[in-house]
Amino acid sequence: MGQAAWVEPENPDVTKTVRIYCNVAKATSASADVMKSNPDGPFYIWTWNPNEARVDSLLNGSGDKPWKNSNETLRMTKDPDKGANVWYYEMVPVSFYGVDANTVYAKGISFLVKPKDGGGYGDPDSKTEDFNLPITPPKLNRGIVYAVPGTIFENEITSLVYDNPQEPKTTMQNLPDGEAYMHIIATIEDTTTQVRSSIEPAKFFKVQENPKLQMKKMTDGRFKITMIPRRFFNIPNGSRLVDIEATVRKKTYNSSDDQTNEKNKLKAGCQ
Amino acid sequence: MLCLLPFIWSACEKPYDEDKKIGPPLYSSDQLLTIISGKWQMQTAMQVDEKSLTKETMDITDFFTQEPGSNAPSIVFKTDYTFTADTAGVVVNYFGITSGKWSFDDPAYPTKINLSDANNQAIGSISIGTNLLGANPKLLYTKTSMCGSDKAFTFNIDFLKK
């Protein structure tokens, strides 16, 4: 391990268990020198970000001089498989910090590692430097054609998105505004007979003739079509939306180079 | 002795309790009514995916005005504590009804405006987003769609006074 601090897994779901690691031997602060020569510890995590005002049982320290009295609940565990002086603290970040997942991803996690008595109050400090770890959410396995929100209700607004910045096909990358068209087929079901049928606003080679199928480029480079499916597809009374199949092509189509390889079926309703 | 009780009580208060006292209202009920009355029009509309870890948010403001002849949602509060919601050219009327009654949740310290229909059935509420005396007082309407007991997505719609 070449770094002094990291989290595992690398792109964690912070609503699940995460390990926050520190390789004390790699700390750069002079105030950590004593800790480097004491690989037996014990050491404690002292963390203030994304939230320091936690429940009493998870505060960093206690008493009149909390810096000299780290919380036993925040005692770290040694991980000899990763190094002679490597320690981790295991937590579910949203529970530990008492914040939602989005806050953890927005603020990251800041902490240092110290012995139970961190010195101070006239004594020399004993601690690592501050570590500020950005926390990146897990990569979503939703492809490059998807709906936002992920739940589609036929009578509510939904946006079908083409994530052009993530497009692996070189001939489809960096499309300008006005160049992306979506070919969409809605599957509907008669609620009485359960017979299914399709609604296709335009055939694949005709989509550029239907302005409703032109995607709008967003500031982040993605494209979208926002709709209320029931109105967009003119779904008749007595039928319900089952799914939407979507793919994207260029306005001018000469060959398969001008379409994304991805064709996704997006299910309607609660999954 | 009874006459002294208020003074004794006061003397026992801790200094830091003073900070927790709520001050007098900044404005009278009439002033509040003047500020609220009039037309409030949608400024922005955001849709939040509540199932997403990062609460992925999509700006859907343009959806309300992209069609020719379409109008952004608006609501008119009247001084007789009734309201009307314009529906002409409006893609979605989130209030569900075109007219009804309104009231503050707290007349002295309002944080939201409660809406009800003609039969006094509650239909929702609008939060008072920023200081009403500020340059751009804002109202925030929130509506959440559910999957069973779980939130699926939420609409956050800001209204500015016209």
Coordinates of C-alpha atoms in Angstrom, one line a residue:
Chain A
M1 CA 0.0 0.0 0.0
G2 CA 1.5 3.3 -1.1
Q3 CA -0.9 5.6 0.6
A4 CA -1.5 6.6 4.2
A5 CA -5.3 6.5 4.1
W6 CA -8.1 5.0 2.0
V7 CA -11.5 3.4 2.2
E8 CA -12.6 -0.1 1.2
P9 CA -14.4 -0.8 -1.0
E10 CA -13.0 1.9 -3.2
N11 CA -16.4 3.2 -4.4
P12 CA -18.5 2.3 -1.5
D13 CA -22.2 2.2 -1.0
V14 CA -22.2 4.2 2.2
T15 CA -25.4 2.6 3.4
K16 CA -23.4 -0.5 3.9
T17 CA -20.3 -1.5 5.8
V18 CA -17.2 0.5 4.9
R19 CA -13.6 0.2 6.3
I20 CA -11.6 3.3 6.8
Y21 CA -7.9 2.4 6.7
C22 CA -4.8 4.1 7.9
N23 CA -1.2 3.0 7.3
V24 CA 0.4 4.8 10.2
A25 CA 3.8 4.0 8.8
K26 CA 3.0 6.2 5.8
A27 CA 1.8 9.2 7.9
T28 CA 3.9 12.3 7.1
S29 CA 3.2 14.4 10.2
A30 CA 6.1 14.6 12.7
S31 CA 3.5 14.2 15.4
A32 CA 3.0 10.6 14.2
D33 CA 6.6 9.6 14.8
V34 CA 5.9 8.0 18.2
M35 CA 3.0 6.1 16.7
K36 CA 5.2 4.8 13.9
S37 CA 7.6 3.2 16.5
N38 CA 4.6 1.6 18.3
P39 CA 2.9 -0.7 15.8
D40 CA 1.0 -2.4 18.6
G41 CA -1.2 0.6 19.2
P42 CA -3.9 0.7 20.1
F43 CA -5.1 3.6 17.9
Y44 CA -8.3 5.4 17.5
I45 CA -10.1 7.2 14.7
W46 CA -11.0 10.9 15.3
T47 CA -13.4 12.1 12.7
W48 CA -15.2 15.3 12.1
N49 CA -16.5 15.2 8.6
P50 CA -19.2 14.7 7.2
N51 CA -20.6 15.2 10.7
E52 CA -18.9 15.7 14.1
A53 CA -22.1 16.4 16.1
R54 CA -22.9 12.7 16.4
V55 CA -24.8 10.8 19.1
D56 CA -23.0 10.8 22.4
S57 CA -21.9 7.2 22.1
L58 CA -19.9 8.0 18.9
L59 CA -18.3 11.2 19.9
N60 CA -14.5 11.4 19.4
G61 CA -13.6 11.7 23.0
S62 CA -15.1 12.4 26.4
G63 CA -14.4 14.2 29.7
D64 CA -12.9 17.6 30.3
K65 CA -10.0 16.8 28.0
P66 CA -11.5 14.6 25.2
W67 CA -8.3 14.7 23.2
K68 CA -6.6 12.8 26.0
N69 CA -9.5 10.3 26.2
S70 CA -10.6 8.8 22.9
N71 CA -13.8 7.0 22.7
E72 CA -13.3 3.2 23.2
T73 CA -16.0 2.6 20.6
L74 CA -13.8 4.3 18.0
R75 CA -10.8 2.0 18.7
M76 CA -9.4 0.7 15.4
T77 CA -8.5 -2.8 14.4
K78 CA -5.1 -3.9 13.2
D79 CA -4.9 -5.5 9.8
P80 CA -1.5 -7.2 9.6
D81 CA -2.3 -8.6 6.2
K82 CA -2.1 -5.1 4.8
G83 CA 1.0 -4.0 6.7
A84 CA 2.8 -4.0 10.1
N85 CA 1.1 -0.8 11.2
V86 CA -2.1 -0.7 9.2
W87 CA -5.4 -0.1 11.1
Y88 CA -9.0 0.2 10.1
Y89 CA -12.3 1.3 11.5
E90 CA -15.4 -0.4 10.3
M91 CA -18.7 1.6 10.1
V92 CA -21.8 2.2 8.1
P93 CA -21.2 5.8 7.3
V94 CA -24.8 7.0 7.1
S95 CA -25.5 5.4 10.5
F96 CA -22.2 6.5 12.1
Y97 CA -22.4 10.1 11.0
G98 CA -26.2 10.4 11.1
V99 CA -26.4 11.9 7.6
D100 CA -27.8 10.7 4.3
A101 CA -25.7 9.0 1.7
N102 CA -25.7 12.1 -0.5
T103 CA -24.1 14.1 2.3
V104 CA -21.3 11.6 2.6
Y105 CA -20.6 11.7 -1.1
A106 CA -20.7 15.5 -1.2
K107 CA -18.5 16.1 1.9
G108 CA -16.2 13.0 1.9
I109 CA -14.7 11.7 5.1
S110 CA -12.2 13.6 7.2
F111 CA -10.3 11.9 10.0
L112 CA -7.0 11.4 11.8
V113 CA -5.6 8.6 13.8
K114 CA -4.3 8.9 17.4
P115 CA -3.5 7.0 20.5
K116 CA -6.1 7.1 23.3
D117 CA -4.1 10.0 24.8
G118 CA -3.3 12.4 22.0
G119 CA -1.2 14.7 24.1
G120 CA -2.0 18.4 23.9
Y121 CA -2.8 20.6 26.9
G122 CA 0.9 21.4 27.2
D123 CA 2.1 17.9 26.1
P124 CA 3.3 17.2 22.5
D125 CA 0.6 16.1 20.2
S126 CA 0.5 12.5 19.1
K127 CA -1.5 12.1 15.9
T128 CA -1.4 11.6 12.2
E129 CA -2.0 14.5 9.8
D130 CA -5.6 15.1 8.8
F131 CA -6.9 12.9 6.0
N132 CA -9.6 14.2 3.7
L133 CA -10.9 11.3 1.6
P134 CA -13.3 12.0 -1.3
I135 CA -16.0 9.3 -1.3
T136 CA -17.2 8.3 -4.8
P137 CA -20.4 6.4 -5.2
P138 CA -20.4 3.0 -6.8
K139 CA -20.5 3.0 -10.5
L140 CA -24.1 2.5 -11.6
N141 CA -24.7 -0.5 -13.8
R142 CA -27.4 1.2 -15.8
G143 CA -25.7 1.5 -19.2
I144 CA -25.8 4.7 -21.2
V145 CA -29.5 4.8 -22.0
Y146 CA -31.6 5.0 -18.9
A147 CA -34.4 6.8 -17.1
V148 CA -34.2 9.5 -14.4
P149 CA -35.7 8.8 -12.0
G150 CA -35.2 5.1 -12.3
T151 CA -38.8 4.5 -11.4
I152 CA -41.2 5.2 -14.4
F153 CA -44.8 5.9 -13.7
E154 CA -47.0 6.3 -16.9
N155 CA -48.7 9.4 -15.5
E156 CA -45.7 11.2 -14.0
I157 CA -42.8 13.1 -15.6
T158 CA -39.8 11.0 -16.5
S159 CA -36.7 11.8 -18.5
L160 CA -35.1 9.3 -20.8
V161 CA -31.4 10.0 -20.8
Y162 CA -28.5 9.2 -23.3
D163 CA -25.2 9.4 -21.4
N164 CA -23.2 10.5 -24.4
P165 CA -20.0 11.3 -22.3
Q166 CA -20.0 7.6 -21.3
E167 CA -20.5 6.4 -24.9
P168 CA -17.8 3.9 -25.8
K169 CA -18.5 3.9 -29.5
T170 CA -16.1 6.5 -31.0
T171 CA -18.3 7.4 -33.9
M172 CA -21.1 8.4 -31.5
Q173 CA -19.0 10.5 -29.1
N174 CA -19.2 14.2 -28.5
L175 CA -22.5 14.7 -30.3
P176 CA -23.6 18.3 -30.7
D177 CA -27.0 19.6 -29.6
G178 CA -29.7 18.7 -32.1
E179 CA -27.8 15.6 -33.4
A180 CA -29.2 12.9 -31.1
Y181 CA -32.6 11.3 -31.8
M182 CA -34.2 8.6 -29.7
H183 CA -36.0 5.6 -31.2
I184 CA -38.6 4.5 -28.7
I185 CA -41.0 1.6 -28.6
A186 CA -43.5 1.4 -25.8
T187 CA -45.0 -1.9 -24.9
I188 CA -48.5 -1.6 -23.5
E189 CA -50.9 -4.2 -22.1
D190 CA -54.7 -4.3 -22.2
T191 CA -55.7 -4.4 -18.6
T192 CA -58.7 -6.7 -19.4
T193 CA -57.3 -9.2 -21.9
Q194 CA -53.6 -8.9 -20.9
V195 CA -52.9 -8.7 -24.7
R196 CA -49.7 -6.8 -25.3
S197 CA -49.0 -4.4 -28.2
S198 CA -46.4 -1.8 -29.2
I199 CA -46.5 1.9 -29.8
E200 CA -43.7 3.3 -31.9
P201 CA -43.9 7.1 -32.4
A202 CA -41.6 6.8 -35.5
K203 CA -39.8 4.0 -37.3
F204 CA -36.0 3.9 -36.7
F205 CA -35.2 5.4 -40.1
K206 CA -37.9 8.1 -39.6
V207 CA -37.1 9.4 -36.1
Q208 CA -35.5 12.6 -37.5
E209 CA -38.9 13.6 -38.9
N210 CA -40.5 13.6 -35.5
P211 CA -39.4 16.6 -33.4
K212 CA -40.7 15.0 -30.2
L213 CA -37.9 12.4 -30.6
Q214 CA -35.0 15.0 -30.8
M215 CA -33.0 14.9 -27.6
K216 CA -32.0 18.0 -25.7
K217 CA -28.4 18.4 -24.7
M218 CA -27.8 19.1 -21.1
T219 CA -24.9 21.1 -19.7
D220 CA -23.1 17.9 -18.5
G221 CA -23.1 16.6 -22.1
R222 CA -25.9 14.1 -21.6
F223 CA -29.0 14.2 -23.7
K224 CA -32.6 13.8 -22.5
I225 CA -36.2 13.6 -23.6
T226 CA -38.6 14.6 -20.8
M227 CA -42.2 13.2 -21.0
I228 CA -45.3 12.0 -19.3
P229 CA -45.4 8.5 -21.0
R230 CA -49.2 8.2 -21.1
R231 CA -49.5 11.4 -23.0
F232 CA -46.3 11.0 -25.1
F233 CA -47.4 7.6 -26.4
N234 CA -51.1 8.3 -26.4
I235 CA -51.7 5.2 -24.5
P236 CA -55.4 4.3 -24.8
N237 CA -57.8 4.0 -21.8
G238 CA -57.9 0.4 -20.6
S239 CA -54.2 -0.1 -21.3
R240 CA -51.1 0.3 -19.1
L241 CA -47.5 0.9 -19.9
V242 CA -45.3 -2.2 -19.5
D243 CA -41.9 -0.9 -20.7
I244 CA -40.1 1.4 -23.0
E245 CA -37.4 0.2 -25.3
A246 CA -35.0 3.0 -26.3
T247 CA -31.9 3.5 -28.4
V248 CA -30.2 6.5 -29.9
R249 CA -29.0 7.4 -33.4
K250 CA -27.7 10.5 -35.1
K251 CA -29.9 12.8 -37.0
T252 CA -28.1 11.9 -40.2
Y253 CA -27.9 8.1 -40.5
N254 CA -25.5 6.5 -43.0
S255 CA -24.5 3.3 -41.3
S256 CA -24.6 1.5 -38.0
D257 CA -21.7 3.8 -37.0
D258 CA -24.4 6.4 -36.5
Q259 CA -26.3 4.6 -33.7
T260 CA -25.3 3.6 -30.2
N261 CA -25.0 -0.2 -29.7
E262 CA -27.1 0.0 -26.6
K263 CA -30.8 -0.7 -26.7
N264 CA -32.4 -0.8 -23.2
K265 CA -35.8 -1.9 -22.0
L266 CA -36.9 0.3 -19.2
K267 CA -39.7 -1.3 -17.1
A268 CA -42.6 0.8 -15.9
G269 CA -43.8 0.8 -12.3
C270 CA -42.2 0.0 -9.0
Q271 CA -39.5 -2.6 -9.3
Chain B
M1 CA -44.9 36.3 48.5
L2 CA -47.0 35.6 45.5
C3 CA -45.9 39.0 44.1
L4 CA -42.3 38.0 44.3
L5 CA -42.7 34.7 42.4
P6 CA -42.2 36.2 38.9
F7 CA -38.9 37.8 40.0
I8 CA -37.7 34.6 41.7
W9 CA -38.6 32.6 38.6
S10 CA -36.8 35.0 36.4
A11 CA -33.7 35.0 38.5
C12 CA -33.5 31.2 38.3
E13 CA -33.3 31.2 34.5
K14 CA -30.0 30.2 33.0
P15 CA -28.3 32.9 30.8
Y16 CA -28.1 30.6 27.8
D17 CA -31.9 30.0 27.8
E18 CA -32.2 33.6 26.6
D19 CA -31.0 32.5 23.2
K20 CA -33.7 29.9 22.9
K21 CA -36.5 32.4 23.3
I22 CA -38.5 33.2 20.2
G23 CA -38.6 36.9 19.5
P24 CA -41.7 38.8 18.6
P25 CA -43.0 38.4 15.0
L26 CA -41.2 40.5 12.5
Y27 CA -44.4 41.5 10.8
S28 CA -48.1 41.7 11.4
S29 CA -50.7 39.4 10.0
D30 CA -51.7 42.2 7.6
Q31 CA -48.2 42.5 6.3
L32 CA -48.0 38.8 5.8
L33 CA -51.2 38.8 3.9
T34 CA -50.0 41.6 1.7
I35 CA -46.7 39.8 0.9
I36 CA -48.4 36.5 0.1
S37 CA -51.4 37.8 -1.9
G38 CA -50.8 37.9 -5.6
K39 CA -49.5 35.6 -8.3
W40 CA -46.7 33.2 -7.7
Q41 CA -45.2 31.5 -10.8
M42 CA -42.9 28.5 -11.1
Q43 CA -39.3 29.4 -11.4
T44 CA -37.6 26.0 -11.3
A45 CA -38.7 22.4 -11.2
M46 CA -36.5 19.6 -10.0
Q47 CA -37.2 15.9 -9.9
V48 CA -35.2 13.9 -7.3
D49 CA -34.7 10.2 -7.6
E50 CA -35.3 9.1 -4.0
K51 CA -34.0 5.6 -4.7
S52 CA -30.7 6.8 -6.0
L53 CA -27.8 6.8 -3.4
T54 CA -26.8 10.3 -4.6
K55 CA -30.4 11.6 -4.8
E56 CA -29.8 12.1 -8.5
T57 CA -31.7 15.3 -9.6
M58 CA -33.1 16.2 -13.0
D59 CA -33.9 19.8 -13.9
I60 CA -37.3 19.5 -15.6
T61 CA -38.1 23.2 -15.7
D62 CA -38.0 23.3 -19.5
F63 CA -40.5 20.6 -19.7
F64 CA -43.2 23.0 -18.5
T65 CA -42.5 25.6 -21.1
Q66 CA -41.1 23.8 -24.1
E67 CA -44.4 23.4 -26.0
P68 CA -45.6 26.5 -27.9
G69 CA -48.4 28.2 -25.9
S70 CA -47.5 26.4 -22.7
N71 CA -47.4 28.3 -19.4
A72 CA -45.4 27.7 -16.3
P73 CA -47.6 26.6 -13.4
S74 CA -48.8 29.4 -11.2
I75 CA -51.0 30.0 -8.2
V76 CA -52.8 33.2 -7.1
F77 CA -53.3 33.8 -3.4
K78 CA -56.1 36.2 -2.5
T79 CA -56.6 38.2 0.6
D80 CA -59.8 36.4 1.4
Y81 CA -57.8 33.3 2.0
T82 CA -58.8 31.6 -1.3
F83 CA -56.5 30.7 -4.1
T84 CA -56.7 29.8 -7.8
A85 CA -54.3 27.7 -9.8
D86 CA -54.0 28.6 -13.5
T87 CA -54.4 25.6 -15.7
A88 CA -54.5 27.2 -19.2
G89 CA -51.5 25.8 -21.1
V90 CA -50.1 24.2 -17.9
V91 CA -48.6 20.8 -18.6
V92 CA -49.3 19.5 -15.0
N93 CA -51.4 21.1 -12.3
Y94 CA -49.7 19.8 -9.3
F95 CA -52.3 21.2 -7.0
G96 CA -54.9 18.9 -8.4
I97 CA -57.7 21.5 -8.2
T98 CA -58.2 24.9 -9.8
S99 CA -59.4 26.8 -6.7
G100 CA -59.6 26.4 -2.9
K101 CA -58.7 27.9 0.4
W102 CA -55.4 28.6 2.0
S103 CA -54.0 29.3 5.5
F104 CA -50.7 29.7 7.3
D105 CA -49.6 26.9 9.5
D106 CA -48.8 29.5 12.2
P107 CA -50.2 33.0 11.7
A108 CA -47.4 34.6 13.7
Y109 CA -44.5 32.5 12.5
P110 CA -45.5 30.9 9.3
T111 CA -43.3 28.2 7.7
K112 CA -45.8 26.9 5.2
I113 CA -49.1 27.6 3.5
N114 CA -51.7 24.9 3.8
L115 CA -54.0 24.3 0.9
S116 CA -57.5 22.8 1.1
D117 CA -60.4 22.4 -1.3
A118 CA -63.8 23.9 -1.0
N119 CA -64.9 21.3 1.5
N120 CA -61.8 22.0 3.7
Q121 CA -60.1 18.7 2.7
A122 CA -56.4 19.2 2.8
I123 CA -54.7 18.9 -0.5
G124 CA -51.1 19.8 0.4
S125 CA -48.9 22.5 1.5
I126 CA -46.3 24.9 0.2
S127 CA -43.2 25.7 2.2
I128 CA -42.1 29.3 2.6
G129 CA -38.6 28.9 1.2
T130 CA -36.9 32.2 2.0
N131 CA -37.6 35.3 4.2
L132 CA -40.8 36.8 3.0
L133 CA -39.3 40.3 3.4
G134 CA -36.3 39.5 1.3
A135 CA -35.8 40.7 -2.3
N136 CA -37.0 37.5 -3.8
P137 CA -39.4 35.7 -1.5
K138 CA -39.8 32.1 -2.6
L139 CA -42.3 29.3 -2.0
L140 CA -41.4 25.7 -2.4
Y141 CA -44.0 23.0 -3.4
T142 CA -43.0 19.4 -2.8
K143 CA -44.7 16.3 -4.0
T144 CA -43.5 12.8 -3.5
S145 CA -44.5 9.7 -5.4
M146 CA -44.3 6.4 -3.5
C147 CA -43.6 2.8 -4.2
G148 CA -45.5 1.2 -1.3
S149 CA -44.0 2.8 1.8
D150 CA -40.8 3.8 0.0
K151 CA -40.2 7.1 -1.7
A152 CA -39.7 6.8 -5.5
F153 CA -39.2 10.4 -6.5
T154 CA -39.9 13.9 -5.4
F155 CA -40.8 17.0 -7.3
N156 CA -39.4 20.3 -5.9
I157 CA -41.0 23.3 -7.5
D158 CA -40.0 26.8 -6.6
F159 CA -42.4 29.7 -7.0
L160 CA -41.4 33.3 -7.2
K161 CA -43.8 36.2 -6.8
K162 CA -44.7 38.0 -10.1

